[in-house]
Each structure stands twice: as structure tokens, then as C-alpha cells.
PDB file of C-alpha atoms in Angstrom:
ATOM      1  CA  UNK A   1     102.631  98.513  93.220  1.00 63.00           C
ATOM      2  CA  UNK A   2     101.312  95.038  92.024  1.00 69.00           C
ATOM      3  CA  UNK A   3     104.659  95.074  88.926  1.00 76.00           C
ATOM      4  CA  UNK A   4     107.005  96.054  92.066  1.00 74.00           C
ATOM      5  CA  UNK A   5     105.504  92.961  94.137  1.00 74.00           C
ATOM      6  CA  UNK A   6     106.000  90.883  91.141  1.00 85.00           C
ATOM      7  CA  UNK A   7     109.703  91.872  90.524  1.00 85.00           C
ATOM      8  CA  UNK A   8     110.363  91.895  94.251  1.00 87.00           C
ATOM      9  CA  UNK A   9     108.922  87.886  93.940  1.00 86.00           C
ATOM     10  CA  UNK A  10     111.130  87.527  91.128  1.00 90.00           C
ATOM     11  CA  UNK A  11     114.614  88.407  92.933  1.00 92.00           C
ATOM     12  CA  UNK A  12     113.715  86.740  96.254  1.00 92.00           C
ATOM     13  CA  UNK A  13     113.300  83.274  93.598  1.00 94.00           C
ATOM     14  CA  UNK A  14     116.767  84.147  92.242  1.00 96.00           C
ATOM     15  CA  UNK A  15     118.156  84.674  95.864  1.00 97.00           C
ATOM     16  CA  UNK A  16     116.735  81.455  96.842  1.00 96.00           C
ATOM     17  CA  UNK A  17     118.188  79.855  93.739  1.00 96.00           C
ATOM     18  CA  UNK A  18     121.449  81.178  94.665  1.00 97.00           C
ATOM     19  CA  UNK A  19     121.243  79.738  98.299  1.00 97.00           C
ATOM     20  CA  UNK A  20     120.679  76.304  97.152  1.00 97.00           C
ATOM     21  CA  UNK A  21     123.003  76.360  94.293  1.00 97.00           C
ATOM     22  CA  UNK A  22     125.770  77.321  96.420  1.00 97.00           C
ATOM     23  CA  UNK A  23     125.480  74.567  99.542  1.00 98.00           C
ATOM     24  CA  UNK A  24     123.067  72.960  98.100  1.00 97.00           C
ATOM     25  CA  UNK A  25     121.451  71.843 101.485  1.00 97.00           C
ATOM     26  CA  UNK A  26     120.250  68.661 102.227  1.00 97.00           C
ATOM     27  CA  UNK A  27     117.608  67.239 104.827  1.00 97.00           C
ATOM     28  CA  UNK A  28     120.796  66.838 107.391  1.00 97.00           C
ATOM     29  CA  UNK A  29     121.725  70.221 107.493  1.00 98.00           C
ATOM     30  CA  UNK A  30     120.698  72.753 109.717  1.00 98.00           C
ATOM     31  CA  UNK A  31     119.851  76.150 109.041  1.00 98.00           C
ATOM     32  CA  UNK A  32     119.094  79.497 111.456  1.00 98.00           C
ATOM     33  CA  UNK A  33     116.839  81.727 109.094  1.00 98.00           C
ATOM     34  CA  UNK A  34     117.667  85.357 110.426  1.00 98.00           C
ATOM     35  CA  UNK A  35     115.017  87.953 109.858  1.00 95.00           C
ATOM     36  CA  UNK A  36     111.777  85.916 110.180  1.00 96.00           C
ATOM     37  CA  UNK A  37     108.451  87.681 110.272  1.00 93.00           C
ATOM     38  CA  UNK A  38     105.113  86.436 111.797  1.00 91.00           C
ATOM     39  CA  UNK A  39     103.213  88.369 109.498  1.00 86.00           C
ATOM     40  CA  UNK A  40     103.057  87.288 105.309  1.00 80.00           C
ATOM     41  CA  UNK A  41     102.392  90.865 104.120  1.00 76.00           C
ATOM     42  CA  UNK A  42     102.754  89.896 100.606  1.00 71.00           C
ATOM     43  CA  UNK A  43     103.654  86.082 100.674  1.00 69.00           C
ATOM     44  CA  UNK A  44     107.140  87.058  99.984  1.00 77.00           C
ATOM     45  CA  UNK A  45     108.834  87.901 103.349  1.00 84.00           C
ATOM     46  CA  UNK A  46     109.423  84.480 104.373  1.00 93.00           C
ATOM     47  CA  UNK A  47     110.256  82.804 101.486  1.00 93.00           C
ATOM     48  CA  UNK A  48     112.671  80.167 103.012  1.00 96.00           C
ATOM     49  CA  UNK A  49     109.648  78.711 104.780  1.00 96.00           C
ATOM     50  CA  UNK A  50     107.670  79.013 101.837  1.00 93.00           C
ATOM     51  CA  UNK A  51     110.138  77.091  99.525  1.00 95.00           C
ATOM     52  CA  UNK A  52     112.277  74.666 101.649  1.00 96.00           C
ATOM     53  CA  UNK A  53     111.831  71.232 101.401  1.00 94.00           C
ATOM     54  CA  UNK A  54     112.995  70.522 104.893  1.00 96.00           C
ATOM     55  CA  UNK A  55     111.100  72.686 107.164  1.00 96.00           C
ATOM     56  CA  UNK A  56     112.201  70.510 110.231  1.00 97.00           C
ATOM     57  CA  UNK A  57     115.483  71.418 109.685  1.00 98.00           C
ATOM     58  CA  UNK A  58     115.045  75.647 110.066  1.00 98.00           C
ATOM     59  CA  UNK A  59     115.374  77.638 113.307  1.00 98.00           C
ATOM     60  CA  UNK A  60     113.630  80.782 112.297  1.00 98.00           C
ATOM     61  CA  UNK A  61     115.088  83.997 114.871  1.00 98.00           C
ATOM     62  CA  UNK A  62     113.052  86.765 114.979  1.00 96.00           C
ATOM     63  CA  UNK A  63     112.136  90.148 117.165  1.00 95.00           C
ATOM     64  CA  UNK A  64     108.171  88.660 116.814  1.00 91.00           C
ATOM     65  CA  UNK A  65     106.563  86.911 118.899  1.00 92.00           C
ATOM     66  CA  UNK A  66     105.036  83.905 116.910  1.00 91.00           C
ATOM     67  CA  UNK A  67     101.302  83.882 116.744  1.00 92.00           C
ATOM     68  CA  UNK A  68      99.770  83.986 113.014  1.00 91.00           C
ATOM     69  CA  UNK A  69     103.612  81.793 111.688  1.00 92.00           C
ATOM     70  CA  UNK A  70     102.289  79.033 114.094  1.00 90.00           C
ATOM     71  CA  UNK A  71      99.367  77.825 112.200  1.00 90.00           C
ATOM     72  CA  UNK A  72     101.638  78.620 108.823  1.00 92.00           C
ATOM     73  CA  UNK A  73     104.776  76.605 109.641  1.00 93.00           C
ATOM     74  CA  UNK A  74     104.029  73.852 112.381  1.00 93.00           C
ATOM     75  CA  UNK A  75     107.071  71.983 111.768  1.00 93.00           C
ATOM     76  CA  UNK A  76     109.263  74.975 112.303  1.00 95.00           C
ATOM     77  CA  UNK A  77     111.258  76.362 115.480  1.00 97.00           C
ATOM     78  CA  UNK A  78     110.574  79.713 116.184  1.00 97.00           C
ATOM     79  CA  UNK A  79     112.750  81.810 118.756  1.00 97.00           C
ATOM     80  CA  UNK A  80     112.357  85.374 119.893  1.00 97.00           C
ATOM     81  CA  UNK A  81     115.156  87.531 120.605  1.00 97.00           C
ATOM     82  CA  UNK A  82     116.057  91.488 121.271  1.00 94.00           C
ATOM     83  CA  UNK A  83     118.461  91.808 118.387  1.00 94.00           C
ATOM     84  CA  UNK A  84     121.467  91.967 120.147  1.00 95.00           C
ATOM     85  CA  UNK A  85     123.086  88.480 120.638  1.00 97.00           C
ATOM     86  CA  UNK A  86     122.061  85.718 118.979  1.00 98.00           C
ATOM     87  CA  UNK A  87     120.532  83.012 121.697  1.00 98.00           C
ATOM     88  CA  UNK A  88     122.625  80.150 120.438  1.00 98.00           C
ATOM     89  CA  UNK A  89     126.058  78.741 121.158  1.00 98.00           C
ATOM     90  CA  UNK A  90     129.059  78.936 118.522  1.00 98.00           C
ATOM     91  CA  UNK A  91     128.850  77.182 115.043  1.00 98.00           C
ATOM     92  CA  UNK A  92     125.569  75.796 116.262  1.00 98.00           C
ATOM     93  CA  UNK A  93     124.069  75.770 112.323  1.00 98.00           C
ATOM     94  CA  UNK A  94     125.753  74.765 109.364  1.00 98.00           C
ATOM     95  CA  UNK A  95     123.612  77.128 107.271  1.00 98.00           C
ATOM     96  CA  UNK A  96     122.553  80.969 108.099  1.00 98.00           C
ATOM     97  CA  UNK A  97     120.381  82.721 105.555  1.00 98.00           C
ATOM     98  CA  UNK A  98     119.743  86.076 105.840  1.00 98.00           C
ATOM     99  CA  UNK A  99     117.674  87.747 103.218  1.00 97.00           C
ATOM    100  CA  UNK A 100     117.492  91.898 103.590  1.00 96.00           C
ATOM    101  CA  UNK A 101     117.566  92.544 107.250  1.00 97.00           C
ATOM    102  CA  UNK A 102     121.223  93.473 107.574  1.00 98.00           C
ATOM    103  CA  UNK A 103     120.065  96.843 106.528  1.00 97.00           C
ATOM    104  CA  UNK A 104     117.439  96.738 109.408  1.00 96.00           C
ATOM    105  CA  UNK A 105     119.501  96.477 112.251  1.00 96.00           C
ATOM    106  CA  UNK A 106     120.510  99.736 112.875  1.00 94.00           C
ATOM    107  CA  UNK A 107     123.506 101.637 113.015  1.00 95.00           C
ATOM    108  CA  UNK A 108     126.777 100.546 111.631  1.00 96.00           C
ATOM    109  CA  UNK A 109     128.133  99.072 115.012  1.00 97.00           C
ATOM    110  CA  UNK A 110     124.865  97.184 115.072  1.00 97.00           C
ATOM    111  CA  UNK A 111     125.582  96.042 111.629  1.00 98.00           C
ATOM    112  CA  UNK A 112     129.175  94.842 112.733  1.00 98.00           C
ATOM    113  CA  UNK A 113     127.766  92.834 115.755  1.00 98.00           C
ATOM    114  CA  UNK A 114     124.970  91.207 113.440  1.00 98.00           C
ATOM    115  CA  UNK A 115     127.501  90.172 111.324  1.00 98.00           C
ATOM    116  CA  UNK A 116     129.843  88.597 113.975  1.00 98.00           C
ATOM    117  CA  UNK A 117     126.871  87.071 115.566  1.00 98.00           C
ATOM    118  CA  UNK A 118     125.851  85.232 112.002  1.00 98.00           C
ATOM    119  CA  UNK A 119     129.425  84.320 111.752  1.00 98.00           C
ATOM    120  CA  UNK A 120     129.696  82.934 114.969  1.00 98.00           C
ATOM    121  CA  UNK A 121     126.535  80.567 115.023  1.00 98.00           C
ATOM    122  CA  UNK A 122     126.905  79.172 111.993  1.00 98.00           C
ATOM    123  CA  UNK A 123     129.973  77.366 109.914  1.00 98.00           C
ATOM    124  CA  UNK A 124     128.725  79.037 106.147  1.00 98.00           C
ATOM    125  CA  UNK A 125     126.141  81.663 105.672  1.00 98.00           C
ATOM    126  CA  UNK A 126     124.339  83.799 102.774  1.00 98.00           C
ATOM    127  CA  UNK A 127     123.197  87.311 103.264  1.00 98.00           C
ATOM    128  CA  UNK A 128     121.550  89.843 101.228  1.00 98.00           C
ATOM    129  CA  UNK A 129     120.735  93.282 101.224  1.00 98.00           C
ATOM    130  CA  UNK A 130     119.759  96.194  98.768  1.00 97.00           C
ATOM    131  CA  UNK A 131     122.333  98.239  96.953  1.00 97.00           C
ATOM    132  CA  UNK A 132     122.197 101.709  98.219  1.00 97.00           C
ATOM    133  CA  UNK A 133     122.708 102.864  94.790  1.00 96.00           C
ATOM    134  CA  UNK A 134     120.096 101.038  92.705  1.00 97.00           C
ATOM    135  CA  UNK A 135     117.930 104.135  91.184  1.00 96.00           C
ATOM    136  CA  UNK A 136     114.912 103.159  93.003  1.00 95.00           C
ATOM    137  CA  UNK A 137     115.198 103.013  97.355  1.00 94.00           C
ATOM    138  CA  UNK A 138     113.071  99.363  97.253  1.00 92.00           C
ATOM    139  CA  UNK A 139     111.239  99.460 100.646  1.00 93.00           C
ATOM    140  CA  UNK A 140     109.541 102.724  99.687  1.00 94.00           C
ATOM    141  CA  UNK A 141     109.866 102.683  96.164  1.00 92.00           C
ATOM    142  CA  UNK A 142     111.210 106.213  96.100  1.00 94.00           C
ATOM    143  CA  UNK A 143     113.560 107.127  93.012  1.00 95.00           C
ATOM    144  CA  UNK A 144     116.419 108.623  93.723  1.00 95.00           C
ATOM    145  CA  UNK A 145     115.992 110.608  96.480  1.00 93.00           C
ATOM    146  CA  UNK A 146     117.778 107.842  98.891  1.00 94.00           C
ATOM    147  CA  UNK A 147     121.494 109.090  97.305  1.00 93.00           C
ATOM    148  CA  UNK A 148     121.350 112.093  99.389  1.00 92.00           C
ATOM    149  CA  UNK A 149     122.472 112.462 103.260  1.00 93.00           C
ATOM    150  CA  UNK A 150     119.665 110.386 105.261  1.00 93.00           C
ATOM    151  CA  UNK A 151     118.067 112.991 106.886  1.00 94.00           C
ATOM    152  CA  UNK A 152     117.390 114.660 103.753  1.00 95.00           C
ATOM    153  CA  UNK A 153     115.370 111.211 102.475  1.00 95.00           C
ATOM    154  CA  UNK A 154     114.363 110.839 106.019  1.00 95.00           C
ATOM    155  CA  UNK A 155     112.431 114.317 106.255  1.00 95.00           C
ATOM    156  CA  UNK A 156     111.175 113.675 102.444  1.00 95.00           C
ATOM    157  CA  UNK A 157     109.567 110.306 103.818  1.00 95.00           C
ATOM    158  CA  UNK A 158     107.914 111.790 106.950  1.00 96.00           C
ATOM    159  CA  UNK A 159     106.206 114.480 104.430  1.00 94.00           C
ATOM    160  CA  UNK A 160     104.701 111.651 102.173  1.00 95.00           C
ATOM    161  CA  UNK A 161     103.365 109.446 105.017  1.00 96.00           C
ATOM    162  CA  UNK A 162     106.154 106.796 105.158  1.00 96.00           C
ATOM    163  CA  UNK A 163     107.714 107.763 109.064  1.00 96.00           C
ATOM    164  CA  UNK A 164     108.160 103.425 109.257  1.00 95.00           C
ATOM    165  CA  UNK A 165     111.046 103.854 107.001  1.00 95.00           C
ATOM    166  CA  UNK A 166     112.936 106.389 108.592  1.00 96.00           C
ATOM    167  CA  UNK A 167     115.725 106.373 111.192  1.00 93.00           C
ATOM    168  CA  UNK A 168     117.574 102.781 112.395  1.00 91.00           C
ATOM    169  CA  UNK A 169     114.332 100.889 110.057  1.00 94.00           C
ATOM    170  CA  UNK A 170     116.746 101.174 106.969  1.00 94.00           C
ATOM    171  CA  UNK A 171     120.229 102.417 106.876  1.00 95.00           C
ATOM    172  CA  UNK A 172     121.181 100.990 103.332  1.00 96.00           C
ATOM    173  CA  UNK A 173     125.002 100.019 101.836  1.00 97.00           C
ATOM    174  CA  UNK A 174     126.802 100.724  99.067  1.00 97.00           C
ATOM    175  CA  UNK A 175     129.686  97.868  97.890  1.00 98.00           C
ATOM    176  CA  UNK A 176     132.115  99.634 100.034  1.00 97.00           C
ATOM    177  CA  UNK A 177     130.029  99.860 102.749  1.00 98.00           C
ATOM    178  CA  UNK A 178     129.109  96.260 102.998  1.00 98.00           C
ATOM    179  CA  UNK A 179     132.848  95.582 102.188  1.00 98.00           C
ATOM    180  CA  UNK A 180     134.369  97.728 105.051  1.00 98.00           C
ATOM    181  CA  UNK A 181     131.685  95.923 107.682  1.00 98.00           C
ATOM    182  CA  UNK A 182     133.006  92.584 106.656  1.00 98.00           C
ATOM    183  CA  UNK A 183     136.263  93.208 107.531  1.00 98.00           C
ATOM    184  CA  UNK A 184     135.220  95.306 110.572  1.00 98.00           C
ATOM    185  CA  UNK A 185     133.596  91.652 111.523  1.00 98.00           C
ATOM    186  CA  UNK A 186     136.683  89.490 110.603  1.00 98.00           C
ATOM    187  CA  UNK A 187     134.800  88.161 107.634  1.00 98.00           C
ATOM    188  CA  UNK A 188     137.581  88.297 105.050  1.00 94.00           C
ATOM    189  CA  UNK A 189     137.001  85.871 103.307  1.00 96.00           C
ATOM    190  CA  UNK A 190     133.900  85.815 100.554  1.00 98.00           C
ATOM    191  CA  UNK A 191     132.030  86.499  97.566  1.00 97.00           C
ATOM    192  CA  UNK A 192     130.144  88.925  96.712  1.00 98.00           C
ATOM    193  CA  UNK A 193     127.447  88.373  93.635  1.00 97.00           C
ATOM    194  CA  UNK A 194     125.842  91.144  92.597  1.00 97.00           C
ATOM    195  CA  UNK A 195     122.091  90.790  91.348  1.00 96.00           C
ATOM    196  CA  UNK A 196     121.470  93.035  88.217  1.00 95.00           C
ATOM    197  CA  UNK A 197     118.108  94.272  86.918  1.00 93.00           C
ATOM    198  CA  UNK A 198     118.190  95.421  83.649  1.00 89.00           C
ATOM    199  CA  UNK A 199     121.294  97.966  83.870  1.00 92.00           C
ATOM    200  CA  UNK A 200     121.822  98.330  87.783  1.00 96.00           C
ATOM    201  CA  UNK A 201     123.054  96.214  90.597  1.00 97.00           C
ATOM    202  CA  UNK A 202     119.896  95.691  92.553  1.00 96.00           C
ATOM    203  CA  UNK A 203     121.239  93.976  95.657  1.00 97.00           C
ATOM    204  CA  UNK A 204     123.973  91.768  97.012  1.00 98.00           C
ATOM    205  CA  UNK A 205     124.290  88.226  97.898  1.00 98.00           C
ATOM    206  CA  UNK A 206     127.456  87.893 100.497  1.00 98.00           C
ATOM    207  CA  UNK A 207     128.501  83.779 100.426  1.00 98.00           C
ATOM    208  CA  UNK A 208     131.011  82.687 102.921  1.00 97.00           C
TER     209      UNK A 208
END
């Protein structure tokens, strides 16, 4: 568990890397961090926060209501939502960032309206989530067994104790997946970068 935490640190660095590579964001630009949590499980989850240097200058949207994030991140805005529509008017960020909760929001016309929403608040955006066909399913850390029909994986996790995981908590994409929802959302135009460890794509980065 502790080597999983450590690669999982790892590729959320490289992600972050990535982000401010590519629009290399500077204390005017504003940014709507999709997918906060209240809760620092493993000091990884909010890792935006954690590494920004202008905290000021995030609007952090999340289903939580803030409570422990309060005390963590004074200097940041925190709105609550229902996960529907996104409580802001049109290109009201210049920056979204969205790390691993596209695969969270349920089924694939949920996935199409998060997707439009993102696009519609804000003028660029980077998103992430975990290849459906990396060898190892990396919210349970279940080998395999993720490549057959969900309710197969979904029954197999309710026998070993992991029920959270099952149902609209993860519905996870392969590159044509995540490729046919774009264009479903009139996203056409992107980049994709693939994240490798060792051999396998481990997740994707969507730019646009």
C-alpha cells in the first residue's frame, strides 16, 4: 500500500508538472480546481492546493461541504455544488484543472455534461483520468479484473469489502472512450498525453 501511495505521489507531481508547463500560470490567472476534497486522506488528493504558488487565485468546486479544508487553505474559495451545473457564468476562469474525477461523475451522459460544463467556464483546461486498461484498476488496486463487463468487477469488489468503488463511484475510459466524449461535448480540438509507467499507459492528461 505505502509503494502504491508513493507512485500515486509520483504521477500526481508529473501531472502537476504538466499543468504548469503547458500555461504556465501566473499570479493573474484564475483557475476553478474541479474535484476538490475536504478531507487529505493521503496528502495527495488536493495537490493543486498543496503546490500552487498562488492560492488566492483558485476557486476550488466541490460536492463537500468545507470544514477540515478551512483551517488547511485560508486563502482559498471554496464552493459547494450538486454536480450537475457548474455555479459560474461562461468563460469565467482562464484555467480549469481537473485531476481524476471525470471518471467519478457517473454515467456517460454525466460525463458529457461535466465536460461541457468545464468547457464552458473556463477559456483552457487540463483533465486527467485513469486508463481503463492499465493492468492494475488504481482506486482499488485490483489487477486485472477491471477489463471485464462492470458488474462482473462490481460483484468481485462487493465480495472483498470495497462496495465504495462500485456503481456511478468509478466508471473508467479507455482512449476511445475519452475520445468519443470529447466530441460528444464539442471539444474537438486537443491533446491527449499519455502518462506511461514502465510499459503501460497509466492515465491521460486531456490539454485544450
Amino acid at each position: 500500500m505505502l509503494v502504491a501511495y508513493k507512485i500515486s505521489a509520483w504521477n500526481r507531481q508529473r501531472k502537476f508538472n504538466c499543468f504548469i508547463d503547458n500555461f504556465q500560470p501566473t499570479a493573474k490567472h484564475t483557475i476553478l480546481d474541479v474535484g476538490f476534497q475536504d478531507k487529505d486522506y493521503t496528502g495527495t488528493e488536493n495537490f493543486l492546493e498543496t503546490n500552487y504558488l498562488y492560492l488566492e487565485q483558485i476557486t476550488a468546486l466541490s460536492l463537500d461541504k468545507p470544514k477540515e479544508s478551512l483551517a488547511r487553505y485560508p486563502q482559498l474559495k471554496i464552493v459547494t455544488y450538486d454536480g450537475k451545473i457548474f455555479p459560474f457564468p461562461d468563460q469565467s476562469f482562464d484555467i480549469c484543472w481537473s485531476n481524476a474525477v471525470l471518471e467519478h461523475v457517473g454515467s456517460e451522459e454525466q460525463q458529457v455534461l461535466f465536460l461541457k460544463e468545464i468547457k464552458r467556464v473556463a477559456k483552457a483546461a487540463m483533465i486527467t483520468t485513469p486508463n481503463k486498461y492499465f493492468p492494475i484498476e488504481v482506486h482499488t488496486l485490483t489487477p486485472l479484473l477491471h477489463f471485464f463487463p462492470k458488474k462482473i468487477f462490481d460483484n468481485y469488489l462487493s465480495f472483498v469489502g470495497k462496495k465504495w468503488a462500485t456503481g456511478d463511484y468509478m466508471n473508467l475510459l479507455s482512449l476511445r472512450d475519452l475520445q468519443r466524449l470529447l466530441h460528444q461535448a464539442g471539444i474537438d480540438k486537443y491533446k491527449i498525453v499519455k502518462n506511461r509507467f514502465s510499459f503501460f499507459t497509466m492515465d491521460f492528461v486531456i490539454i485544450f
